[in-house]
Coordinates of C-alpha atoms and ligand atoms in Angstrom, one line a residue:
X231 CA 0.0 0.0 0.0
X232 CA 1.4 3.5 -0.8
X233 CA 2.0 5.9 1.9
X234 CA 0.0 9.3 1.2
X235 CA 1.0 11.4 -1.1
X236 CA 3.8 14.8 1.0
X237 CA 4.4 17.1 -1.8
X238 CA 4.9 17.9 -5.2
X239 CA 7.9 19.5 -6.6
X240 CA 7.8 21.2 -10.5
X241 CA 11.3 22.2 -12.0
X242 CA 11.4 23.8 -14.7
X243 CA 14.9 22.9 -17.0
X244 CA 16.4 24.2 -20.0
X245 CA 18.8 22.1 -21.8
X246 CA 20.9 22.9 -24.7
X247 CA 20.7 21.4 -28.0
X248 CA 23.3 19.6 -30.3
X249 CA 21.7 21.2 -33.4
X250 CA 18.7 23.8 -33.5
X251 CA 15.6 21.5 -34.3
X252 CA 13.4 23.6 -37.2
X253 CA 10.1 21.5 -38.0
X254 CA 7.5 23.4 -40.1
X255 CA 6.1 25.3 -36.9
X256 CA 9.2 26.6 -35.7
X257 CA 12.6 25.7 -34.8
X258 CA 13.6 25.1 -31.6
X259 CA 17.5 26.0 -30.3
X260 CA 16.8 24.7 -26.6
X261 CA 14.6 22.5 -24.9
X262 CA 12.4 23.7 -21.9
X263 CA 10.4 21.1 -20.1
X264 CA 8.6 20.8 -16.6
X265 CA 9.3 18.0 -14.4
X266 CA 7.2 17.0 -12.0
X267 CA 8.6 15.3 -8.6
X268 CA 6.3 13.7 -6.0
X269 CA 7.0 12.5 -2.7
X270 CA 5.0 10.5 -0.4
X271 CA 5.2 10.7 3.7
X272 CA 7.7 7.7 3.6
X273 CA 10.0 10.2 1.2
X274 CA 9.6 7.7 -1.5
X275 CA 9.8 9.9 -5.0
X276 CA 8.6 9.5 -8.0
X277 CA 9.4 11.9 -11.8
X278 CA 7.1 12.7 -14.1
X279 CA 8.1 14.7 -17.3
X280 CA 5.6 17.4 -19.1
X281 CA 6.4 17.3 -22.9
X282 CA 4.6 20.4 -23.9
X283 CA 6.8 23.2 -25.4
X284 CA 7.3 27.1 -24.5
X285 CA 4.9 27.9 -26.9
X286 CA 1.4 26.4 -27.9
X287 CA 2.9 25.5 -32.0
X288 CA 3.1 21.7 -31.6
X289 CA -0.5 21.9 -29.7
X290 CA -2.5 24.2 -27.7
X291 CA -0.4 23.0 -24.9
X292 CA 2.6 25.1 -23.4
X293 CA 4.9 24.9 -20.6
X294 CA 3.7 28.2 -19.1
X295 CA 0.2 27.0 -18.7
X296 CA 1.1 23.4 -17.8
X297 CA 3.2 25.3 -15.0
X298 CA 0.1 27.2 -13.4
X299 CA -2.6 24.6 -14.1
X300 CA 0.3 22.0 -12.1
X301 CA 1.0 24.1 -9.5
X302 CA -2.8 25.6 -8.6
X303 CA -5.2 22.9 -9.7
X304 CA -3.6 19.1 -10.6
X305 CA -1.2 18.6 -7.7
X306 CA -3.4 20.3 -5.6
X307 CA -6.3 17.3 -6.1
X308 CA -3.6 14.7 -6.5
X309 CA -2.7 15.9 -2.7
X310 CA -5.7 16.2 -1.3
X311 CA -7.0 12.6 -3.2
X312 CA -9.8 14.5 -5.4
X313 CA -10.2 14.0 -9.0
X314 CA -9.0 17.4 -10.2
X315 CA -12.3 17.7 -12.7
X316 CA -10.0 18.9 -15.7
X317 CA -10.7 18.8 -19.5
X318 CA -7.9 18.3 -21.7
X319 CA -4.2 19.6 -21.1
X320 CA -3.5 16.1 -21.1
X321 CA 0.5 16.7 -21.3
X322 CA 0.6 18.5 -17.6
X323 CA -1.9 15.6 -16.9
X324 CA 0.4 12.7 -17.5
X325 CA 3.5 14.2 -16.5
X326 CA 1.9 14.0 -13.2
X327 CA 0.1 11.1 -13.2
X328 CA 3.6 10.1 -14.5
X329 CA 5.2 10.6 -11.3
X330 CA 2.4 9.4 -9.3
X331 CA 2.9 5.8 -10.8
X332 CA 6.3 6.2 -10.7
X333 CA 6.4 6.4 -6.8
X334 CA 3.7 3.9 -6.5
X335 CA 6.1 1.5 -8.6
X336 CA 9.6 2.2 -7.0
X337 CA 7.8 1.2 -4.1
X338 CA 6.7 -2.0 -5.0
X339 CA 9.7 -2.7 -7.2
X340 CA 8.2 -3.1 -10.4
X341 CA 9.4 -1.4 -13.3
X342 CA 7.2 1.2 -15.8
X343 CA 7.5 -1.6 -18.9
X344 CA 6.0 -4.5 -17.0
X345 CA 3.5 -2.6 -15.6
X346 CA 2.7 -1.5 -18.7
X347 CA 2.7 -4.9 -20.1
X348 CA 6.0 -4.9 -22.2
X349 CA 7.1 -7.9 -24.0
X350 CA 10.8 -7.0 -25.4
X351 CA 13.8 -6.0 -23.5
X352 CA 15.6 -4.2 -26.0
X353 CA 13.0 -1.7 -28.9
X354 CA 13.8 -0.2 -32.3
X355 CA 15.1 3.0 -32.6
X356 CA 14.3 5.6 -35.5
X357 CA 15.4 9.4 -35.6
X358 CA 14.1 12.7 -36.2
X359 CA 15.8 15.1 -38.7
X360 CA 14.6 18.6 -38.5
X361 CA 14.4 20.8 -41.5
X362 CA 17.4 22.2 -43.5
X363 CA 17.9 25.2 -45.3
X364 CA 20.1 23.5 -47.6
X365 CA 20.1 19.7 -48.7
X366 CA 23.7 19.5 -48.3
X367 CA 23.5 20.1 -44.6
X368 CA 21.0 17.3 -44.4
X369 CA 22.9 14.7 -46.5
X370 CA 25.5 14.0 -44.2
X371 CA 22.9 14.1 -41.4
X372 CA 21.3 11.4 -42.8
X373 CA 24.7 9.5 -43.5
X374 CA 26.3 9.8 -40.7
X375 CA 22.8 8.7 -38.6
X376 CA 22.3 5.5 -40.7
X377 CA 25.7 4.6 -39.9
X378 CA 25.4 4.5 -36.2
X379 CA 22.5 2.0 -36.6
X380 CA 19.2 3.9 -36.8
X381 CA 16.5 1.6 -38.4
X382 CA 14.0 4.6 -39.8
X383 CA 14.7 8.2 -40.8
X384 CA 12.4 10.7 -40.6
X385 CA 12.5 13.9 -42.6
X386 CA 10.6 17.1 -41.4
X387 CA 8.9 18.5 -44.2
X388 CA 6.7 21.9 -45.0
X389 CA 5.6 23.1 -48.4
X390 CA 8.2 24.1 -50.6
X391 CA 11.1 21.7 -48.7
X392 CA 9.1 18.1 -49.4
X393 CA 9.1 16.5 -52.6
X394 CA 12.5 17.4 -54.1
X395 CA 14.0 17.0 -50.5
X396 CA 12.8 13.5 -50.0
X397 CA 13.9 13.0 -53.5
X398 CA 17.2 13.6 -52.6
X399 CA 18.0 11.6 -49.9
X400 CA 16.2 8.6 -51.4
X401 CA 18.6 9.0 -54.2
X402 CA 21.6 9.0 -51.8
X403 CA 20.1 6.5 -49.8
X404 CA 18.3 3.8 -51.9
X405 CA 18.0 1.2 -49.4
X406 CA 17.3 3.3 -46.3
X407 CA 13.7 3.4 -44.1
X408 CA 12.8 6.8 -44.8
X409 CA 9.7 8.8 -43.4
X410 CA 8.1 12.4 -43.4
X411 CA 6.7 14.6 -41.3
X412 CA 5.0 17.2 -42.1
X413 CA 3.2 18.8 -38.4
X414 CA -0.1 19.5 -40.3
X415 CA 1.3 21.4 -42.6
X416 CA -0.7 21.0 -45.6
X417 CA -4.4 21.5 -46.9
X418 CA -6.6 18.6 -48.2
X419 CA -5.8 21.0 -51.7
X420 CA -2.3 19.5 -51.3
X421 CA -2.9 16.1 -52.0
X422 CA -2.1 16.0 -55.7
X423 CA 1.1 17.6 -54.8
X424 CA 1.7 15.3 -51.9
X425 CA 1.1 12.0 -54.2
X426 CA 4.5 13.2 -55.7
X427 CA 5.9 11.7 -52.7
X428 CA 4.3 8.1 -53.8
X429 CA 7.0 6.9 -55.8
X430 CA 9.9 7.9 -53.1
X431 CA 9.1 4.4 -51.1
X432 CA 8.6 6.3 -47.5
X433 CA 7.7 4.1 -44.6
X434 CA 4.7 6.3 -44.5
X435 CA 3.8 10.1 -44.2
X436 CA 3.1 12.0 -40.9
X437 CA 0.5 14.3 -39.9
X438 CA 0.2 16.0 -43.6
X439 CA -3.1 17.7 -42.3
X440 CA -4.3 19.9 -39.7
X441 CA -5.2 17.9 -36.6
X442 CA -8.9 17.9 -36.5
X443 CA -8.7 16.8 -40.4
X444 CA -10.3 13.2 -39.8
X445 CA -11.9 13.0 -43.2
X446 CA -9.5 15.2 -44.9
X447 CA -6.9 12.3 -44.1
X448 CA -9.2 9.9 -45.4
X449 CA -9.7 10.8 -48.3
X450 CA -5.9 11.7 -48.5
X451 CA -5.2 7.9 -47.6
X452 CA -7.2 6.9 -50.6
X453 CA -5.2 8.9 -52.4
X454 CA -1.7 7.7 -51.9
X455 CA -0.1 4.3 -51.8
X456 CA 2.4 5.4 -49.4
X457 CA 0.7 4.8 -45.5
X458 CA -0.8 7.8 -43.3
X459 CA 0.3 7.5 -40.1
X460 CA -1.3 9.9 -37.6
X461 CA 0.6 11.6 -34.8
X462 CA -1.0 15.6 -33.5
X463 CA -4.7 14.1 -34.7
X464 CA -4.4 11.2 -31.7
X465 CA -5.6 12.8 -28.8
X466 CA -7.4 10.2 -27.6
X467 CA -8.2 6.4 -27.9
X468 CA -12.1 7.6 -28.7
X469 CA -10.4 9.3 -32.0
X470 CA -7.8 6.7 -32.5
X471 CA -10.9 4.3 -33.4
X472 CA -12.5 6.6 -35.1
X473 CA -9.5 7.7 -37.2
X474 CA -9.0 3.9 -38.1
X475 CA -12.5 2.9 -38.8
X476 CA -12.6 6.1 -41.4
X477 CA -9.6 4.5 -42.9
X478 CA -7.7 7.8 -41.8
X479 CA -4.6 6.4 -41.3
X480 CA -3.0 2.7 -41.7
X481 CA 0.2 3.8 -39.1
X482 CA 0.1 5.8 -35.8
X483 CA 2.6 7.7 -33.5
X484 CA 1.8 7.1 -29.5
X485 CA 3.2 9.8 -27.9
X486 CA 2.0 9.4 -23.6
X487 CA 1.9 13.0 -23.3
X488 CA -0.8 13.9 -26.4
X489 CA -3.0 11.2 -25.6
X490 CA -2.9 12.1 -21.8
X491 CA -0.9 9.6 -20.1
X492 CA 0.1 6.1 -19.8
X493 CA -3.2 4.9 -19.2
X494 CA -4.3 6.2 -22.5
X495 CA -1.2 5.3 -24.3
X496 CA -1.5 1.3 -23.5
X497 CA -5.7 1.9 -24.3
X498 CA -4.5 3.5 -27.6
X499 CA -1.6 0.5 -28.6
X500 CA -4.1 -2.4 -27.5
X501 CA -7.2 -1.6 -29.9
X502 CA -4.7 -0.4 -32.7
X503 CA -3.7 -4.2 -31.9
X504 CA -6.7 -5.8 -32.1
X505 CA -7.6 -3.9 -35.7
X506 CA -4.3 -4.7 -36.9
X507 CA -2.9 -1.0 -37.0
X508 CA 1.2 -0.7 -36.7
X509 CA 2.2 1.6 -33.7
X510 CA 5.6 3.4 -32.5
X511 CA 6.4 5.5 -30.1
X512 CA 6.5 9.5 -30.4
X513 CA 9.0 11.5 -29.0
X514 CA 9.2 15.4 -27.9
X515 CA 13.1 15.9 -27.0
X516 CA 12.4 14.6 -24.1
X517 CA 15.1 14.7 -20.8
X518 CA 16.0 11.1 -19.7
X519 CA 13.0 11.3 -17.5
X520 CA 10.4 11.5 -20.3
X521 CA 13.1 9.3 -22.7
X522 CA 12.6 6.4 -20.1
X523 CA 9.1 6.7 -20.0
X524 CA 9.0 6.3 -23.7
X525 CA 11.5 3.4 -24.1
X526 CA 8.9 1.5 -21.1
X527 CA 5.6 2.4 -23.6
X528 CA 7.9 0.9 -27.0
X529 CA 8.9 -2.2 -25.1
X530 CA 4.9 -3.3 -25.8
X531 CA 4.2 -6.0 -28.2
X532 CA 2.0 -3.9 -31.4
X533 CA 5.2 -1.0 -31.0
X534 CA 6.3 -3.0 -34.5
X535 CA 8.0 0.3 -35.9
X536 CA 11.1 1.7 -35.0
X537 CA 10.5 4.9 -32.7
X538 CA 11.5 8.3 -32.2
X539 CA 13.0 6.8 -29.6
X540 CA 16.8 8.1 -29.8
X541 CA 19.7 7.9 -28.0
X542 CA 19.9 10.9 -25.7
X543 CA 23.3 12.0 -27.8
X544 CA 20.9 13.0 -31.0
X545 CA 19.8 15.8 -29.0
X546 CA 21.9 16.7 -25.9
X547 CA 25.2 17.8 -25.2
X548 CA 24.3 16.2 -21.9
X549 CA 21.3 14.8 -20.3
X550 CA 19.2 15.2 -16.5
X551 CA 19.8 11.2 -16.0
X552 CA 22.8 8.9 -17.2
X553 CA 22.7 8.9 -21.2
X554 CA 20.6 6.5 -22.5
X555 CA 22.9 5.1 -25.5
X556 CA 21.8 2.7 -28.7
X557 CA 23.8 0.0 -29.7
X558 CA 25.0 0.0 -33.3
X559 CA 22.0 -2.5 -34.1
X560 CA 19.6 0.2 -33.4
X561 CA 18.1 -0.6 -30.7
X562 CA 17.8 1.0 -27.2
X563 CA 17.8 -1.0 -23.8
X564 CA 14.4 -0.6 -21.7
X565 CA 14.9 0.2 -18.6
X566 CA 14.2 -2.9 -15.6
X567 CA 14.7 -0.7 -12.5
X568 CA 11.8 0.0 -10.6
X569 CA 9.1 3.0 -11.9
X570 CA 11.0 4.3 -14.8
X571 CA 14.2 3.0 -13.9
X572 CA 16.1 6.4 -13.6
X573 CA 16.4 9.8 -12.0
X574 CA 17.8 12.9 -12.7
X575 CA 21.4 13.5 -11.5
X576 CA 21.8 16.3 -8.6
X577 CA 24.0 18.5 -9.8
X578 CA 22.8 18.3 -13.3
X579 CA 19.2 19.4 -12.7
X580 CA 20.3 21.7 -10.6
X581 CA 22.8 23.5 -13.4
X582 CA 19.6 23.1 -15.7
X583 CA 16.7 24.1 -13.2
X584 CA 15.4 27.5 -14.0
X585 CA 12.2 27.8 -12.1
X586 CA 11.0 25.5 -9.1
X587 CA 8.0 25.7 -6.6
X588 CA 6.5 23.0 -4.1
X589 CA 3.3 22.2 -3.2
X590 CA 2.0 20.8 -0.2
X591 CA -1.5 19.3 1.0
X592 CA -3.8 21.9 2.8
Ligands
NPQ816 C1 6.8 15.1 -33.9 N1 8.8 15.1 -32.6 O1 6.8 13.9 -34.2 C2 7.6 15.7 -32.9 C3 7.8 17.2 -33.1 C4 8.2 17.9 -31.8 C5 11.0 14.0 -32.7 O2 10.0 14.9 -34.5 C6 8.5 20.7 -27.7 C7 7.2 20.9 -28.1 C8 9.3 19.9 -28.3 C9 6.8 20.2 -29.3 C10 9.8 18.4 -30.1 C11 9.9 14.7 -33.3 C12 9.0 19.2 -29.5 C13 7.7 19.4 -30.0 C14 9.4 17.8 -31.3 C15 7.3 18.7 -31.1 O3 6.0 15.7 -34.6
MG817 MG1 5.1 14.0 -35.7

């Protein structure tokens, strides 16, 4: 039985970048995230990571708002054992319901993954390259990427760097697993110009149209050979049905934090199961916290697809937790610890922490 629940720390971290990520809402030159810390009266802890951005371009969701909606509303309930009564905001949701189950789970020694219900020890690993001005600065990106053992590539695209682009590197790069994504980018007026991407052989093509798009990607789907896999459109496993039974997608991303949690996440993987639907697991930059989290979700059995599930070099010079690092077969360990199997390291967060607050019952 778990002790009741003390406190609830939020730190907000900034982290440099190796590169500046540029996807076709913005580009990104650091990473901001909340984490969520929770403590119960036996000082067990538990981490929780919110994947919303600083600004609301990925989704309505930003850190700012996570921040106050935490702090004066979510932990709040969670401390005084009241469901907080809260519609949507699902990535300050399950960054704390996150670190709720993480404590629960450290306690009882039982890791994220087979709570979850994870079947593999080791998962896939894809990566994420973010737009380029110029095709020769992608090029070796891709080369050198491949080389260290990623199993799927995925190209950020936005009208007027797509075709030609992903014409490029599939000439460079015959044999490789490529994707796209373009962040709902494009209009339902786009699809002759996006069946130009048909004969390029992508694994499939992410989120060409605005999120609330369901038949727009339907009939886009009927368009194309090449598979729609759906990423900002799952919010939920209500529209992740839905989306499949319109025949809006044949592919989708699971990200924990757009859907709402892990709860949502596992609800999401297990009826995609049962209709036959490919999954893999989304990423958002996240810190080792979040990256754990992930690499717990991938480990179950329909996760078929490589994920954007790096190694935590792709994007930092240096990470809250140990590294996580993929062997040259592409393929990321899971972590067995109990909860999520990791913590941030002192002096780390602390270099990193911008912002914290705590919050206590009463
Ligand atoms: C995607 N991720 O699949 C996202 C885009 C993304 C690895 O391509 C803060 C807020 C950070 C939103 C990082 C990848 C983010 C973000 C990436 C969205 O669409
Ligand atoms: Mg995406």
């Amino acid at each position: 039985m778990t002790a009741d629940l003390e406190a609830v720390d939020l730190i907000r971290v900034r982290l440099p970048l190796v590169r500046p990520f540029r996807t076709s809402f913005g580009t990104m030159a650091e990473k901001e995230a909340i984490l969520v810390r929770a403590v119960d009266a036996d000082g067990a802890e538990g981490w929780g990571e919110c994947v919303a951005g600083a600004e609301p371009s990925y989704s309505e969701e930003w850190n700012d708002a996570a921040w106050l909606l935490l702090r004066d509303v979510l932990a709040p309930a969670a401390l005084a054992g009241r469901d907080p009564g809260v519609r949507g905001n699902p990535m300050a949701r399950s960054a704390l319901d996150l670190a709720l189950l993480d404590v629960d789970l450290r306690r009882r020694g039982v890791s994220l993954a087979a709570h979850l219900g994870g079947t593999r020890e080791r998962v896939s690993c894809g990566v994420s390259l973010g737009i380029e001005e110029r095709i020769e600065d992608l090029l070796p990106q891709v080369e050198s990427r491949l080389a260290e053992g990623y199993r799927r590539v995925k190209l950020k695209i936005e009208p007027g760097r797509d075709v030609e682009v992903v014409r490029e590197v599939r000439e460079a790069f015959p044999d490789a697993s490529l994707s796209a994504d373009a962040n709902a980018a494009y209009l339902p007026a786009d699809a002759g110009h996006l069946a130009g991407l048909d004969h390029l052989g992508l694994a499939y093509l992410e989120q060409p149209l605005p999120a609330d798009h369901l038949l727009g990607h339907a009939d886009l789907q009927e368009r194309l050979t090449t598979p729609v896999c759906l990423d900002e459109t799952i919010t939920s496993a209500t529209v992740a049905a839905e989306a499949i039974r319109l025949g809006a997608c044949r592919v989708i991303n699971i990200k924990m934090g757009r859907v709402g949690g892990p709860g949502p996440a596992k609800a999401i993987h297990d009826l995609a199961r049962a209709q036959g639907i490919p999954v893999w697991c989304g990423g958002m930059l996240e810190t080792g916290i979040g990256r754990a989290a992930n690499l717990a979700l991938a480990s179950l059995p329909g996760f078929t697809l490589p994920g954007d599930t790096s190694a935590s070099a792709r994007y930092f010079p240096f990470d809250l937790t140990e590294p996580f690092v993929m062997d040259p077969d592409g393929t990321i360990a899971v972590p067995s610890g109990p909860g999520l199997g990791v913590a941030p390291i002192p002096d780390i967060l602390e270099r990193a922490s911008v912002e914290r607050t705590t919050v206590r019952a009463g």
